Amino acid sequence: ENREDMLSLRSNRLTEALEEANRLFSGVYCAREAALDAQFLVLASNLGKEKASELQSEMTAFDSLAFAEDLLTFMGLNHLEVEEDGASESASGGYLPSNAWHKLGQETEMHFRRAPTFHFMLGSFKSDPPVPRQRIERQRKATGREEKRAMPAQLKKMEESHQEATEKEVERILRLLQTHFKNDPNTPISFFEFVIDPNSFARSVENIFHVSFLIRDGFARLKLDDDKLPIIEPVTDGEGGENDRSAGARGQVVISLNQQEWK
């Protein structure tokens, strides 16, 4: 009791010393005060450690040997009888039954969390080799040379059909020009009245384009009348022969025609 009173008295004095230190060293302004504060902290820590070591508690310490003996007893350790099948000799000189660890596992199972067991809905996974895919035979593509040969032939055919249509249209216009001139050779044929289509601007442009071939090939010629307007007339075989159809005797010009002028 005297010892406890002494410890209580020392505890009260230590508490009072800590409170006094907090009051004195609440504001440290120089190095000497900081050194005194640190020195008091070391002394107070040592006193607190000494006081804690002198305390006695009613708690019992963990004894590993006693725990091992209790555990072996729970698992069914037999020091007298010897089991020949499935028995294992322990360090204590006895023998454990074959289900000793299984019994311990069942007891400790309830104290540990376990992950839920995973079950397959359609049975376990079987790693069978993949089924080989059937190879589909594809037709062999044509080589690049064959494609290059086919394309120019196709374009050439299209160009020939377009050229044939142009030639036929040029021949038709030439026949119309020769017919008009033959019916009334003394009346000049106005170029614009001959090529202009009152109902189609695009058709009028096409007519001018086709008539240009007649001028280029020497089958027709353009002149200016007294009003300085162009007139067109066909060229007969006996008028100039090859000289009139030569490049020097023929001349072509570029004219502009918009929709407003056409109207």
Short mmCIF file of C-alpha atoms in Angstrom, two decimals, residues 46-259:
data_model
loop_
_atom_site.label_atom_id
_atom_site.label_comp_id
_atom_site.label_asym_id
_atom_site.label_seq_id
_atom_site.Cartn_x
_atom_site.Cartn_y
_atom_site.Cartn_z
CA ASN A 46 11.93 8.48 -18.60
CA LEU A 47 9.80 8.94 -15.48
CA GLY A 48 6.68 7.86 -17.36
CA LYS A 49 8.45 4.78 -18.69
CA GLU A 50 9.66 3.85 -15.20
CA LYS A 51 6.18 4.30 -13.77
CA ALA A 52 4.65 2.14 -16.52
CA SER A 53 7.16 -0.64 -15.91
CA GLU A 54 6.30 -0.74 -12.18
CA LEU A 55 2.58 -1.22 -12.86
CA GLN A 56 1.18 -4.69 -12.31
CA SER A 57 -1.87 -6.00 -14.17
CA GLU A 58 -4.06 -8.95 -13.49
CA MET A 59 -3.77 -10.23 -17.08
CA THR A 60 -2.12 -13.61 -17.66
CA ALA A 61 0.67 -13.88 -20.23
CA PHE A 62 0.30 -16.12 -23.27
CA ASP A 63 2.07 -19.43 -22.73
CA SER A 64 2.83 -21.13 -26.04
CA LEU A 65 3.64 -24.49 -24.46
CA ALA A 66 0.36 -24.61 -22.57
CA PHE A 67 -1.53 -23.64 -25.74
CA ALA A 68 0.19 -26.43 -27.68
CA GLU A 69 -0.74 -29.00 -25.02
CA ASP A 70 -4.39 -27.89 -25.06
CA LEU A 71 -4.42 -27.99 -28.86
CA LEU A 72 -3.02 -31.52 -28.99
CA THR A 73 -5.52 -32.66 -26.40
CA PHE A 74 -8.36 -31.20 -28.49
CA MET A 75 -7.03 -32.96 -31.59
CA GLY A 76 -7.09 -36.30 -29.75
CA LEU A 77 -3.47 -36.96 -28.86
CA ASN A 78 -3.06 -40.47 -27.47
CA HIS A 79 0.04 -41.21 -25.43
CA LEU A 80 -0.84 -44.84 -24.70
CA GLU A 81 -2.41 -46.54 -27.71
CA VAL A 82 -0.59 -46.74 -31.04
CA GLU A 83 -2.57 -46.61 -34.29
CA GLU A 84 -0.86 -48.43 -37.11
CA ASP A 85 -2.93 -47.14 -40.06
CA GLY A 86 -2.99 -43.44 -40.74
CA ALA A 87 -1.30 -42.43 -37.49
CA SER A 88 1.41 -39.78 -37.25
CA GLU A 89 4.01 -39.46 -34.52
CA SER A 90 4.23 -36.05 -32.84
CA ALA A 91 7.10 -34.29 -31.14
CA SER A 92 5.62 -35.00 -27.70
CA GLY A 93 5.96 -38.75 -28.11
CA GLY A 94 2.28 -39.51 -28.73
CA TYR A 95 0.24 -40.30 -31.77
CA LEU A 96 -2.50 -38.26 -33.48
CA PRO A 97 -5.44 -39.89 -35.23
CA SER A 98 -5.77 -39.56 -38.99
CA ASN A 99 -8.60 -37.04 -38.73
CA ALA A 100 -6.86 -34.81 -36.16
CA TRP A 101 -6.14 -31.91 -38.47
CA HIS A 102 -9.53 -32.27 -40.13
CA LYS A 103 -11.17 -31.89 -36.72
CA LEU A 104 -9.12 -28.76 -36.03
CA GLY A 105 -10.04 -27.36 -39.44
CA GLN A 106 -13.75 -27.83 -38.81
CA GLU A 107 -13.44 -26.00 -35.48
CA THR A 108 -11.48 -23.04 -36.86
CA GLU A 109 -13.50 -22.80 -40.06
CA MET A 110 -16.22 -20.73 -38.46
CA HIS A 111 -13.72 -18.06 -37.35
CA PHE A 112 -12.42 -17.24 -40.84
CA ARG A 113 -14.11 -15.66 -43.82
CA ARG A 114 -14.09 -17.69 -46.96
CA ALA A 115 -14.76 -16.78 -50.57
CA PRO A 116 -17.86 -18.44 -52.05
CA THR A 117 -17.24 -21.46 -54.19
CA PHE A 118 -17.61 -20.88 -57.93
CA HIS A 119 -19.80 -23.33 -59.83
CA PHE A 120 -20.15 -23.54 -63.61
CA MET A 121 -23.69 -23.33 -64.90
CA LEU A 122 -22.98 -25.64 -67.84
CA GLY A 123 -20.36 -27.87 -66.26
CA SER A 124 -16.61 -27.47 -66.19
CA PHE A 125 -14.73 -25.87 -69.04
CA LYS A 126 -13.08 -28.30 -71.42
CA SER A 127 -10.13 -27.01 -73.36
CA ASP A 128 -10.81 -28.90 -76.56
CA PRO A 129 -8.84 -27.94 -79.65
CA PRO A 130 -10.68 -25.56 -81.97
CA VAL A 131 -12.54 -27.02 -84.89
CA PRO A 132 -10.62 -26.37 -88.11
CA ARG A 133 -12.45 -24.05 -90.45
CA GLN A 134 -13.16 -25.20 -93.94
CA ARG A 135 -11.13 -23.42 -96.51
CA ILE A 136 -13.24 -21.69 -99.11
CA GLU A 137 -11.75 -21.82 -102.55
CA ARG A 138 -12.06 -18.48 -104.23
CA GLN A 139 -11.84 -17.75 -107.87
CA ARG A 140 -8.55 -16.53 -108.99
CA LYS A 141 -8.51 -12.85 -109.81
CA ALA A 142 -7.35 -11.71 -113.17
CA THR A 143 -3.84 -10.41 -113.41
CA GLY A 144 -3.05 -6.74 -113.73
CA ARG A 145 -2.17 -7.06 -117.39
CA GLU A 146 -5.52 -8.54 -118.28
CA GLU A 147 -7.32 -5.73 -116.44
CA LYS A 148 -5.23 -3.14 -118.22
CA ARG A 149 -6.02 -4.79 -121.53
CA ALA A 150 -9.74 -4.95 -120.86
CA MET A 151 -10.09 -1.34 -119.73
CA PRO A 152 -8.66 0.37 -122.82
CA ALA A 153 -10.73 -1.93 -125.02
CA GLN A 154 -13.88 -0.95 -123.14
CA LEU A 155 -13.06 2.76 -123.31
CA LYS A 156 -12.20 2.44 -126.94
CA LYS A 157 -15.57 0.87 -127.60
CA MET A 158 -17.32 3.72 -125.81
CA GLU A 159 -15.32 6.28 -127.73
CA GLU A 160 -16.17 4.57 -131.00
CA SER A 161 -19.90 4.58 -130.23
CA HIS A 162 -19.77 8.27 -129.29
CA GLN A 163 -17.77 9.06 -132.41
CA GLU A 164 -20.21 7.15 -134.58
CA ALA A 165 -23.14 9.10 -133.12
CA THR A 166 -21.28 12.38 -133.78
CA GLU A 167 -20.50 11.42 -137.34
CA LYS A 168 -24.10 10.46 -137.99
CA GLU A 169 -25.33 13.78 -136.59
CA VAL A 170 -22.80 15.71 -138.68
CA GLU A 171 -23.92 13.86 -141.80
CA ARG A 172 -27.57 14.58 -141.01
CA ILE A 173 -26.87 18.31 -140.59
CA LEU A 174 -24.91 18.34 -143.86
CA ARG A 175 -27.83 16.75 -145.69
CA LEU A 176 -30.20 19.35 -144.22
CA LEU A 177 -27.87 22.16 -145.28
CA GLN A 178 -27.56 20.79 -148.81
CA THR A 179 -31.33 20.36 -149.05
CA HIS A 180 -32.06 23.96 -147.97
CA PHE A 181 -29.44 25.33 -150.31
CA LYS A 182 -30.67 23.19 -153.20
CA ASN A 183 -34.27 24.29 -152.78
CA ASP A 184 -33.39 28.00 -152.75
CA PRO A 185 -29.78 28.63 -153.81
CA ASN A 186 -30.25 32.40 -154.12
CA THR A 187 -31.38 32.95 -150.52
CA PRO A 188 -28.51 32.96 -148.05
CA ILE A 189 -28.94 30.72 -145.01
CA SER A 190 -28.46 32.53 -141.70
CA PHE A 191 -26.00 30.69 -139.51
CA PHE A 192 -27.86 31.47 -136.28
CA GLU A 193 -31.25 30.55 -137.71
CA PHE A 194 -29.72 27.30 -138.91
CA VAL A 195 -28.17 26.19 -135.58
CA ILE A 196 -30.40 27.83 -132.94
CA ASP A 197 -33.11 25.63 -131.44
CA PRO A 198 -35.80 27.94 -129.97
CA ASN A 199 -36.82 25.29 -127.45
CA SER A 200 -33.42 24.11 -126.17
CA PHE A 201 -30.24 25.99 -125.34
CA ALA A 202 -28.24 22.76 -124.99
CA ARG A 203 -29.42 21.57 -128.37
CA SER A 204 -28.33 24.85 -129.92
CA VAL A 205 -24.82 24.42 -128.49
CA GLU A 206 -24.69 20.87 -129.87
CA ASN A 207 -25.70 22.10 -133.31
CA ILE A 208 -22.88 24.67 -133.30
CA PHE A 209 -20.48 21.94 -132.22
CA HIS A 210 -21.55 19.63 -135.07
CA VAL A 211 -21.45 22.40 -137.65
CA SER A 212 -17.84 23.09 -136.66
CA PHE A 213 -16.92 19.68 -138.05
CA LEU A 214 -18.42 20.66 -141.43
CA ILE A 215 -16.27 23.80 -141.47
CA ARG A 216 -13.16 21.89 -140.39
CA ASP A 217 -13.55 19.17 -143.03
CA GLY A 218 -14.36 21.69 -145.78
CA PHE A 219 -17.94 20.58 -146.45
CA ALA A 220 -19.36 24.02 -145.60
CA ARG A 221 -18.14 27.59 -145.28
CA LEU A 222 -19.18 30.74 -143.46
CA LYS A 223 -19.46 34.21 -144.94
CA LEU A 224 -20.66 37.61 -143.82
CA ASP A 225 -23.64 39.20 -145.55
CA ASP A 226 -24.23 42.92 -146.10
CA ASP A 227 -25.33 43.32 -142.46
CA LYS A 228 -22.10 41.67 -141.25
CA LEU A 229 -24.02 38.62 -140.03
CA PRO A 230 -22.69 35.12 -140.68
CA ILE A 231 -24.30 32.98 -143.35
CA ILE A 232 -23.58 29.32 -144.10
CA GLU A 233 -23.59 27.43 -147.38
CA PRO A 234 -22.40 24.01 -148.46
CA VAL A 235 -19.28 23.54 -150.56
CA THR A 236 -19.81 21.56 -153.76
CA ASP A 237 -17.15 19.39 -155.30
CA GLY A 238 -16.69 21.56 -158.36
CA GLU A 239 -16.25 24.89 -156.57
CA GLY A 240 -12.76 24.60 -155.23
CA GLY A 241 -11.66 21.03 -155.24
CA GLU A 242 -8.87 20.07 -152.91
CA ASN A 243 -7.58 23.65 -152.58
CA ASP A 244 -10.70 24.84 -150.75
CA ARG A 245 -10.52 21.82 -148.41
CA SER A 246 -6.91 22.39 -147.54
CA ALA A 247 -5.95 23.66 -144.08
CA GLY A 248 -4.93 27.05 -145.43
CA ALA A 249 -8.26 27.72 -147.09
CA ARG A 250 -10.33 26.82 -144.01
CA GLY A 251 -10.69 28.93 -140.91
CA GLN A 252 -12.38 28.35 -137.54
CA VAL A 253 -13.25 30.84 -134.85
CA VAL A 254 -14.50 30.66 -131.27
CA ILE A 255 -17.82 32.29 -130.42
CA SER A 256 -19.57 32.77 -127.07
CA LEU A 257 -23.27 32.17 -126.59
CA ASN A 258 -25.02 32.50 -123.26
CA GLN A 259 -28.66 31.84 -122.44
#
